[in-house]
XYZ file of C-alpha atoms in Angstrom:
686
model
C 74.825 34.940 203.466
C 71.378 35.360 201.916
C 70.223 33.441 198.877
C 69.830 35.445 195.698
C 66.179 35.539 194.756
C 65.591 34.287 191.238
C 62.666 34.825 188.906
C 61.191 32.335 186.440
C 64.296 32.220 184.194
C 66.454 30.121 186.518
C 65.642 26.834 184.747
C 66.388 28.027 181.197
C 69.233 26.889 178.912
C 69.958 30.273 177.342
C 72.961 32.054 178.905
C 71.226 35.326 178.015
C 68.114 34.405 179.997
C 70.230 33.116 182.856
C 71.999 36.501 182.998
C 68.595 37.933 183.993
C 67.562 35.185 186.403
C 68.453 37.209 189.506
C 66.993 40.530 188.270
C 64.349 42.032 190.573
C 62.128 42.032 187.476
C 59.718 39.097 187.632
C 60.820 37.773 184.249
C 59.094 34.795 182.610
C 60.285 32.812 179.612
C 57.909 32.840 176.645
C 55.334 30.134 177.200
C 51.742 29.384 178.047
C 52.234 29.994 181.763
C 53.228 33.639 181.219
C 50.691 34.225 178.445
C 47.874 32.816 180.583
C 48.931 35.022 183.498
C 48.687 38.109 181.274
C 45.226 37.103 180.065
C 43.942 36.290 183.539
C 45.192 39.564 185.034
C 44.414 41.637 181.912
C 47.933 43.033 182.002
C 49.823 43.988 178.857
C 52.961 41.988 178.139
C 56.359 43.664 178.167
C 58.384 41.565 175.721
C 62.147 42.109 175.847
C 64.225 40.340 173.169
C 68.012 40.335 173.154
C 71.053 38.074 173.149
C 74.107 37.359 175.233
C 76.735 39.244 173.196
C 74.591 42.386 172.744
C 76.259 45.478 174.249
C 73.133 47.659 174.488
C 71.198 44.747 175.972
C 73.725 44.770 178.821
C 73.431 48.551 179.157
C 69.630 48.436 179.470
C 69.878 45.556 181.920
C 72.315 47.419 184.191
C 70.359 50.668 184.020
C 66.822 49.384 184.369
C 66.341 45.660 184.891
C 68.748 45.516 187.844
C 67.167 48.594 189.454
C 64.613 47.647 192.168
C 62.573 50.800 191.588
C 62.212 50.239 187.827
C 61.540 46.544 188.425
C 58.724 47.370 190.852
C 56.952 49.437 188.189
C 57.452 46.709 185.592
C 56.095 44.035 187.928
C 53.057 46.097 188.936
C 52.000 47.103 185.420
C 53.082 44.258 183.118
C 53.713 40.585 182.727
C 57.387 40.639 181.762
C 58.724 38.116 179.242
C 62.387 37.785 178.305
C 63.383 36.066 175.026
C 66.756 35.054 173.611
C 66.467 35.951 169.926
C 69.004 33.238 169.080
C 66.885 30.468 170.600
C 63.582 31.929 169.391
C 64.233 33.488 165.972
C 60.555 32.850 165.181
C 59.475 35.380 167.803
C 62.255 37.778 166.916
C 61.388 37.801 163.202
C 57.718 38.491 163.945
C 58.206 41.277 166.454
C 61.032 42.948 164.503
C 58.657 43.236 161.541
C 55.937 44.576 163.831
C 58.363 47.128 165.276
C 59.249 48.360 161.786
C 55.586 48.710 160.857
C 54.677 50.502 164.092
C 57.630 52.877 164.260
C 58.684 53.155 160.599
C 62.244 52.580 161.780
C 64.645 49.675 161.653
C 64.636 47.428 164.677
C 67.519 45.869 166.563
C 68.396 44.674 170.030
C 67.342 45.017 172.725
C 63.859 44.934 171.227
C 61.228 46.243 173.649
C 57.637 45.546 172.631
C 54.334 45.920 174.480
C 51.686 43.326 173.565
C 48.002 42.916 174.221
C 47.434 39.969 176.584
C 44.707 38.231 174.564
C 46.296 38.100 171.080
C 49.954 38.985 171.797
C 49.733 41.719 169.157
C 52.129 44.634 169.770
C 50.622 48.100 170.200
C 53.806 50.018 171.046
C 57.527 49.352 170.919
C 61.099 50.441 170.493
C 64.604 49.158 171.041
C 66.854 50.527 173.791
C 65.213 52.883 176.278
C 67.429 54.735 178.806
C 66.564 54.823 182.482
C 66.664 58.638 182.448
C 65.498 60.795 179.509
C 68.318 61.196 176.943
C 69.095 60.661 173.281
C 65.678 62.208 172.587
C 64.042 59.239 174.350
C 61.820 59.280 177.433
C 63.015 57.716 180.669
C 62.005 54.062 180.917
C 59.902 54.372 184.093
C 57.935 57.272 182.640
C 57.432 55.315 179.424
C 56.140 52.280 181.322
C 53.494 54.355 183.080
C 52.385 56.036 179.862
C 52.103 52.724 178.007
C 50.100 51.137 180.834
C 47.755 54.141 180.945
C 47.302 53.994 177.188
C 46.430 50.287 177.375
C 43.769 50.875 180.051
C 42.248 53.999 178.497
C 42.485 53.434 174.734
C 41.542 49.803 174.126
C 39.297 50.658 171.175
C 42.101 52.545 169.437
C 44.476 49.652 170.134
C 41.987 47.173 168.658
C 41.715 49.206 165.450
C 45.487 49.571 165.182
C 45.916 45.839 165.768
C 43.628 45.016 162.834
C 45.648 47.270 160.531
C 48.925 45.844 161.811
C 47.835 42.247 161.304
C 46.725 42.933 157.709
C 50.128 44.441 156.970
C 51.983 41.575 158.639
C 50.019 38.944 156.751
C 50.807 40.687 153.473
C 54.508 40.631 154.359
C 54.384 36.978 155.446
C 52.906 35.837 152.138
C 54.558 37.601 149.163
C 52.270 38.030 146.180
C 52.598 35.124 143.744
C 52.845 35.966 140.040
C 51.095 33.081 138.340
C 52.320 34.027 134.877
C 55.966 34.475 135.913
C 58.479 33.118 133.446
C 61.660 32.231 135.273
C 64.762 33.767 133.705
C 68.340 34.599 134.621
C 67.617 38.338 134.546
C 67.805 38.719 138.397
C 71.480 37.654 138.245
C 72.389 40.751 136.238
C 70.053 42.961 138.266
C 71.676 41.842 141.536
C 75.139 42.419 140.059
C 74.196 45.973 139.041
C 72.501 46.771 142.361
C 75.501 45.536 144.342
C 77.839 47.785 142.370
C 75.523 50.744 142.995
C 75.910 50.161 146.755
C 79.631 49.357 146.592
C 82.132 51.536 148.452
C 84.910 51.760 145.856
C 87.325 53.460 148.254
C 87.087 51.098 151.210
C 85.241 48.012 150.000
C 81.933 46.692 151.257
C 78.481 48.096 150.711
C 77.010 51.338 151.994
C 78.299 53.401 154.862
C 79.015 52.809 158.548
C 78.027 50.766 160.362
C 79.564 48.386 157.800
C 78.539 44.739 157.890
C 80.316 41.912 156.038
C 77.272 40.835 153.929
C 78.790 37.449 152.967
C 75.752 36.560 150.817
C 76.334 39.605 148.616
C 80.028 38.774 148.347
C 79.307 35.155 147.423
C 76.938 36.385 144.720
C 79.796 38.425 143.213
C 82.008 35.317 143.357
C 79.410 33.204 141.596
C 78.739 35.954 139.036
C 82.453 36.193 138.220
C 82.757 32.396 138.001
C 79.805 32.208 135.622
C 81.136 34.984 133.384
C 84.585 33.373 133.342
C 83.149 30.063 132.229
C 81.299 31.857 129.468
C 84.587 33.290 128.207
C 83.924 36.904 129.219
C 85.149 37.249 132.818
C 83.527 40.042 134.835
C 86.751 41.407 136.297
C 84.881 44.243 138.009
C 82.841 41.732 140.063
C 86.070 39.993 141.097
C 87.668 43.353 141.910
C 84.766 44.373 144.186
C 84.977 41.026 145.951
C 88.758 40.934 146.399
C 89.006 44.585 147.465
C 86.289 44.115 150.100
C 87.764 40.924 151.531
C 91.259 42.454 151.513
C 90.134 45.566 153.417
C 88.219 43.432 155.912
C 91.156 41.051 156.389
C 93.507 43.957 157.121
C 90.973 45.863 159.209
C 90.050 45.815 162.851
C 86.852 43.897 162.089
C 89.264 40.950 161.772
C 90.996 40.274 165.097
C 94.611 40.785 164.002
C 96.015 39.053 167.080
C 93.714 36.090 167.663
C 91.692 35.603 164.466
C 87.946 35.634 163.910
C 85.683 38.389 162.624
C 83.651 40.784 164.741
C 80.023 41.541 163.958
C 80.475 44.849 162.122
C 82.639 47.957 161.804
C 81.496 51.186 163.431
C 83.408 53.233 160.817
C 83.779 53.209 157.035
C 87.391 51.944 157.173
C 86.676 48.590 158.899
C 88.924 49.855 161.741
C 86.925 49.787 164.973
C 84.417 46.968 165.266
C 81.520 46.294 167.532
C 83.614 43.681 169.329
C 81.164 40.800 169.619
C 82.117 37.737 167.569
C 79.255 35.661 166.187
C 79.555 32.106 164.870
C 77.114 32.843 162.038
C 79.366 35.532 160.521
C 82.543 33.508 160.698
C 81.260 30.365 158.961
C 80.314 32.090 155.680
C 83.410 34.329 155.795
C 85.655 31.296 156.297
C 84.115 29.753 153.175
C 84.554 32.955 151.154
C 88.201 33.512 152.044
C 88.990 29.875 151.237
C 87.221 30.055 147.870
C 88.823 33.350 146.962
C 92.272 31.991 147.752
C 91.538 29.134 145.348
C 90.440 31.687 142.722
C 93.321 34.135 143.081
C 96.181 32.405 144.892
C 96.490 35.475 147.151
C 98.274 34.412 150.391
C 96.372 36.991 152.491
C 93.103 35.166 151.861
C 94.548 31.799 152.919
C 96.100 33.319 156.067
C 92.796 34.921 156.987
C 90.904 31.675 156.466
C 93.434 29.787 158.591
C 93.320 32.306 161.449
C 89.514 32.199 161.420
C 89.336 28.405 161.439
C 91.965 28.144 164.159
C 90.078 30.654 166.338
C 86.905 28.589 165.931
C 88.566 25.305 166.843
C 90.491 26.859 169.740
C 87.765 28.983 171.350
C 84.385 28.026 169.924
C 84.269 24.220 169.673
C 82.974 22.308 172.662
C 84.654 19.109 173.877
C 81.550 17.255 172.654
C 81.991 18.647 169.129
C 79.345 21.336 168.712
C 80.274 24.968 168.157
C 79.415 27.646 170.717
C 77.394 30.688 169.656
C 79.284 33.912 170.358
C 81.738 35.975 172.347
C 80.631 39.173 174.104
C 81.810 42.607 173.076
C 82.459 43.448 176.747
C 84.866 42.271 179.395
C 85.261 43.744 182.874
C 82.300 45.965 182.051
C 83.966 47.691 179.092
C 83.445 47.147 175.391
C 86.629 46.030 173.628
C 88.802 46.016 176.770
C 90.161 42.532 176.036
C 91.428 43.558 172.588
C 93.141 46.961 173.039
C 96.718 47.933 173.885
C 98.969 50.810 174.802
C 102.340 51.301 173.088
C 104.044 50.783 176.460
C 102.369 47.357 176.902
C 103.410 46.251 173.431
C 106.941 47.595 173.805
C 107.410 45.778 177.095
C 106.309 42.478 175.567
C 108.290 42.657 172.301
C 111.910 42.909 171.304
C 113.050 46.220 169.839
C 113.210 44.633 166.376
C 109.682 43.214 166.675
C 108.263 46.495 167.927
C 109.942 48.411 165.097
C 107.919 46.350 162.611
C 104.738 45.948 164.654
C 104.212 49.606 165.615
C 103.990 51.045 162.077
C 102.112 48.012 160.753
C 99.323 48.295 163.325
C 99.282 52.016 164.080
C 100.917 52.202 167.499
C 102.940 55.186 166.250
C 99.724 57.047 165.464
C 97.122 58.675 167.689
C 95.008 56.305 169.809
C 92.060 55.003 167.785
C 89.762 53.593 170.495
C 88.880 55.515 173.651
C 92.459 56.534 174.434
C 93.951 53.155 173.563
C 95.167 51.370 170.454
C 93.289 48.643 168.610
C 95.327 46.866 165.890
C 94.382 47.779 162.324
C 96.789 47.457 159.389
C 98.107 50.883 158.376
C 101.486 50.254 156.680
C 102.418 47.883 153.845
C 105.008 45.164 154.434
C 107.288 46.474 151.653
C 107.146 50.007 153.077
C 108.214 48.766 156.519
C 110.971 46.676 154.920
C 112.331 49.707 153.073
C 112.164 51.901 156.168
C 114.009 49.316 158.290
C 116.391 48.304 155.472
C 115.463 44.608 155.753
C 113.699 42.242 153.372
C 109.963 41.558 153.451
C 110.465 37.988 154.714
C 112.187 39.365 157.813
C 109.317 41.820 158.370
C 106.847 38.931 158.173
C 108.930 36.905 160.621
C 109.021 39.765 163.138
C 105.288 40.396 162.812
C 104.463 36.710 163.294
C 106.648 36.586 166.393
C 105.133 39.811 167.758
C 101.571 38.607 167.246
C 102.372 35.313 168.971
C 103.808 37.128 172.001
C 100.909 39.569 172.268
C 98.418 36.738 171.874
C 100.041 34.878 174.771
C 99.939 38.030 176.882
C 96.316 38.728 175.926
C 95.283 35.240 176.993
C 96.127 36.218 180.588
C 93.458 38.953 180.586
C 89.865 38.568 181.749
C 88.126 37.098 178.715
C 84.850 38.316 177.197
C 81.857 36.202 178.128
C 81.058 33.285 175.858
C 77.539 32.178 174.998
C 78.029 28.430 175.129
C 74.685 27.257 173.847
C 74.914 25.253 170.627
C 72.505 26.315 167.884
C 71.792 23.928 165.025
C 71.529 26.596 162.311
C 74.698 28.414 163.310
C 76.591 25.142 163.641
C 75.495 24.249 160.127
C 76.898 27.519 158.772
C 80.236 26.754 160.426
C 80.251 23.099 159.319
C 79.785 24.363 155.756
C 82.595 26.897 156.181
C 84.965 24.332 157.671
C 84.171 21.821 154.924
C 84.854 24.340 152.150
C 88.065 25.461 153.872
C 89.156 21.827 154.290
C 88.615 21.200 150.578
C 90.088 24.402 149.147
C 93.038 24.682 151.564
C 93.779 20.935 151.856
C 93.334 20.874 155.638
C 91.917 17.542 156.831
C 91.810 18.835 160.431
C 89.145 21.342 159.392
C 87.055 18.470 158.046
C 87.608 16.606 161.321
C 86.237 19.623 163.207
C 83.196 19.802 160.930
C 82.517 16.071 161.304
C 82.635 16.343 165.085
C 80.038 19.116 165.015
C 77.788 17.188 162.618
C 78.042 14.096 164.803
C 77.078 16.158 167.846
C 73.973 17.409 166.066
C 72.983 13.934 164.922
C 73.502 12.420 168.379
C 72.031 15.238 170.480
C 69.677 17.401 168.426
C 68.136 14.789 166.105
C 65.525 12.954 168.157
C 62.742 10.635 166.973
C 63.060 11.782 163.387
C 62.828 15.493 164.208
C 65.442 18.179 164.632
C 65.816 20.448 167.678
C 67.130 24.006 167.587
C 69.378 24.446 170.609
C 71.380 22.629 173.251
C 73.276 23.632 176.371
C 74.936 21.369 178.899
C 73.456 18.334 177.182
C 69.874 19.609 177.306
C 68.422 19.911 173.793
C 65.016 21.474 173.216
C 62.846 23.771 171.051
C 61.490 22.704 167.674
C 63.963 23.431 164.889
C 63.164 26.052 162.263
C 63.469 26.037 158.483
C 66.987 27.494 158.706
C 68.185 24.699 160.979
C 67.126 22.066 158.466
C 68.196 23.614 155.173
C 71.486 25.077 156.430
C 72.327 21.594 157.725
C 71.506 19.927 154.403
C 73.708 22.505 152.665
C 76.531 21.839 155.130
C 76.312 18.072 154.648
C 76.546 18.465 150.871
C 79.774 20.439 151.338
C 81.202 17.958 153.833
C 80.409 15.049 151.503
C 82.695 16.729 148.968
C 85.593 16.287 151.378
C 84.910 12.736 152.605
C 82.129 10.442 151.513
C 79.888 9.064 154.254
C 76.721 7.216 153.269
C 75.174 7.903 156.692
C 75.640 11.644 156.163
C 73.862 11.480 152.815
C 71.039 9.507 154.404
C 70.769 12.128 157.155
C 70.539 14.893 154.534
C 67.718 13.035 152.783
C 65.827 12.494 156.041
C 66.100 16.215 156.774
C 64.866 16.993 153.274
C 61.767 14.880 153.778
C 61.029 16.700 157.061
C 61.283 20.033 155.234
C 58.909 18.912 152.481
C 56.433 17.375 154.907
C 56.317 20.014 157.639
C 57.458 23.369 156.190
C 56.241 23.481 152.592
C 53.492 25.955 151.701
C 50.667 24.887 149.411
C 51.320 27.833 147.100
C 55.092 27.279 146.928
C 57.995 28.095 149.179
C 58.536 27.245 152.831
C 57.441 28.676 156.149
C 59.969 29.479 158.849
C 58.159 27.247 161.344
C 56.816 23.714 161.001
C 53.138 22.859 160.684
C 53.128 21.514 164.252
C 54.889 24.563 165.744
C 53.293 26.801 168.342
C 50.696 29.082 166.712
C 51.943 32.690 166.632
C 50.476 35.895 165.218
C 52.372 35.393 161.961
C 53.891 32.436 160.115
C 56.695 34.031 158.108
C 57.970 32.791 154.764
C 61.533 34.226 154.764
C 62.641 35.639 151.433
C 65.312 38.275 151.997
C 68.796 37.563 153.311
C 69.708 39.454 156.462
C 72.613 38.636 158.752
C 71.999 35.032 157.681
C 70.808 33.643 154.340
C 67.065 33.383 153.794
C 65.784 29.887 154.484
C 63.763 29.780 151.274
C 66.857 30.577 149.237
C 68.902 27.832 150.864
C 65.949 25.410 150.637
C 65.531 25.991 146.912
C 69.279 25.723 146.364
C 69.745 22.380 148.141
C 66.615 20.977 146.508
C 67.971 21.883 143.067
C 71.320 20.287 143.871
C 69.819 17.116 145.336
C 67.185 16.943 142.586
C 69.800 16.943 139.846
C 72.282 14.756 141.737
C 69.731 12.072 142.636
C 67.367 12.478 139.665
C 64.504 13.224 142.067
C 61.673 15.162 140.355
C 59.921 15.920 143.690
C 62.886 17.990 144.810
C 63.101 19.900 141.536
C 59.348 20.520 141.558
C 59.507 21.933 145.092
C 62.449 24.143 144.126
C 60.629 25.437 141.060
C 57.479 26.125 143.075
C 59.583 28.134 145.530
C 61.206 30.187 142.775
C 57.847 30.906 141.153
C 56.198 31.817 144.451
C 59.008 34.234 145.311
C 59.719 35.592 141.836
C 58.342 39.042 142.620
C 60.764 39.747 145.507
C 63.621 38.546 143.292
C 62.536 40.958 140.582
C 62.072 43.879 142.950
C 65.009 43.405 145.359
C 67.444 41.065 143.639
C 70.446 42.210 145.738
C 68.574 41.197 148.925
C 67.717 37.694 147.653
C 71.149 36.340 146.839
C 70.576 32.747 147.966
C 67.313 32.591 146.012
C 69.240 33.840 142.991
C 71.890 31.149 143.526
C 69.075 28.592 143.390
C 67.537 30.239 140.321
C 70.889 30.103 138.531
C 71.424 26.404 139.196
C 67.806 25.556 138.383
C 67.912 27.218 134.958
C 71.585 26.530 134.206
C 72.672 23.540 136.277
C 76.245 23.234 137.452
C 78.385 20.125 137.217
C 78.008 17.063 139.402
C 81.165 14.941 139.334
C 80.845 11.410 140.718
C 84.121 9.570 141.248
C 84.262 5.816 141.895
C 87.335 3.800 142.788
C 89.432 2.503 145.644
C 89.450 4.876 148.618
C 92.962 6.308 148.261
C 92.849 6.643 144.483
C 89.415 8.245 144.405
C 90.475 10.809 147.003
C 93.522 11.682 144.886
C 91.247 12.332 141.913
C 89.000 14.442 144.096
C 91.902 16.822 144.748
C 91.666 17.845 141.079
C 88.060 18.882 141.671
C 88.930 20.771 144.832
C 91.910 22.673 143.481
C 89.919 25.284 141.560
C 87.284 27.719 142.767
C 84.106 26.256 141.285
C 81.115 27.240 143.439
C 78.623 25.620 141.031
C 80.378 22.230 141.028
C 79.471 19.301 143.284
C 82.160 16.602 143.435
C 81.645 13.364 145.349
C 84.398 10.735 145.669
C 82.555 7.514 146.513
C 84.751 4.499 147.328
C 83.891 1.221 145.602
C 82.949 -0.399 148.905
C 80.480 2.332 149.928
C 77.103 0.850 150.895
C 73.551 2.207 151.124
C 73.867 4.563 148.174
C 70.822 6.366 146.732
C 69.756 4.701 143.484
C 71.056 7.448 141.182
C 74.507 7.235 142.757
C 74.538 3.433 142.921
C 73.980 3.445 139.138
C 77.372 5.144 138.744
C 78.970 1.734 139.032
C 82.651 1.120 139.797
C 84.870 -0.236 137.045
C 88.453 -1.387 136.905
C 90.598 1.436 138.213
C 89.155 4.855 139.001
C 86.370 6.394 136.975
C 84.580 9.746 136.794
C 81.013 10.510 135.769
C 80.325 14.183 134.959
C 76.665 15.197 134.859
C 75.040 18.545 134.133
C 71.405 18.671 135.128
C 69.840 15.548 133.644
C 72.701 14.882 131.156
C 75.777 12.773 131.918
C 78.935 12.486 129.812
C 80.546 9.132 128.975
C 82.585 7.774 131.885
C 86.155 9.071 132.147
C 88.860 6.584 133.101
C 92.017 8.693 132.764
C 92.908 11.347 135.348
C 94.379 13.652 132.720
C 91.108 13.510 130.794
C 89.217 14.476 133.968
C 91.523 17.466 134.452
C 90.860 18.582 130.904
C 87.105 18.199 131.362
C 87.134 20.172 134.594
C 89.189 22.961 132.997
């Protein structure tokens, strides 16, 4: 038996990079060794960026990177660098922007960019390239030869193009500051109008297929409705857009009807057939939204969806050490979606006749196959319709469906599972900690808070080293400097978890993270860079403004700084938040719908929400906190601090305990007289 020859990726922590470690391509991880090799040999760099759960990344790998002939051309003409976009979002952000500027098209994964060896500036690029010419694209081997020839023969033209590209990228990295900007709440109404313009009234969501969840846009509608309700003029249309979208998603195939958890996006307008990968960063915000919307509406579907999502996370995505894993692949046994699909015969064999009679119409097994000759569960029929057709009551239909799903889940567990990317990313863990904390509070599920605490403890013990945060960990090996998102998402998550259970050490951790953000990420002209001041120098230092699949770091930074500034009476935090809002006012004016987290921060800066501080004996103060948690109040921060809590920040320590339980309600810099009766607190909160 011969040893498999590995390239330079064999020592990496990324499962995606390790998938390529035995390619015949002489892959290098990004680093000085590979960059120096390119400079010394005057070879252009072929930069390939992808991630473990990416279907087309797997396709390109099987077609080209595993082919010895293609690999030989790559090795002769280029220094080949493979990057996991989840571990190195700094590189991905930069080269996705460059791709868009060079090609005038949206990017994606796999991202394939060709860089000059001296400056690492891209001069050509694309996404997926087939091995043989098709889809209107050249064959990859032919493309490689043409790019290498162009690099050797047209260096002057490349140099000129690089200058133009760098000017454009610098302009994007540093949005124009409007010195005379007067902050106002106008972007709230602009975002609300823009979201309705993009809203799909028939099917929910925004735009056309492929349809993504866009949790930031949905949370903006929730906050807009909550604000209008408090002002006595509820925006029922905003609530309708939100509830309709989350209902259609919950009943659609984008939500795994058998095992819980949301897939990345829907390939059709009806949310029926997803791209089957499941990402941690989608499910955390969606868990929070479904929990909040259940609190707002009382709709059981939203609670059931939140529960199935949280249970999937704890069952399949939480490591024994506490941290949450990153993603599940779309593919198993070489086929996309194979793990998740059925035939009517399989379902019939597994279920009783009564169960199948309810399950088949509910999930479309009586209809034509909806996914490559097989059936993927998507809700087609209403419960009351099935009950009428079968002449039974709706409770019996629900019982049969629950039993059928349990049986099919057990059967599905015996199949070959999709691959799991088991690295633990700080930013994505923070999004899930936040989701679990909100779900624990709104759904009264202490076990969700336990899960969130375990993940936070893992981060503090493993990824927080010598006063600095690290971005990723696998098999106990933590490395890579953390980014802005890692820090501010984690602060946001801690603030939500503190609203479930007070922990002075958690608050101290949040404040230490905040100081790191202010010291190492803050820009002189306002706002925050994506990378720290001691990070590796790259061709661009982005200042993220617009939300994409995850919220923009500047929006979350401004939001947590506003909340902490008001809560702790800390002017430095409020000043930094204001400087961020002023620096990024122009993007908020121009593209309000794409800056939802910045707008959340703007709203709370100009019109602060409530901070409720409860003091008392542990059991009593937690009972009072349930009154805060019962309602959907996204602009409220409620902390139940036991009398014996130590090491409190000064502003919280000043909220002194008294006999019995007491509540302090503050709005911005104003606090009401202390409240000592629970009924009076309920009235104040209402």
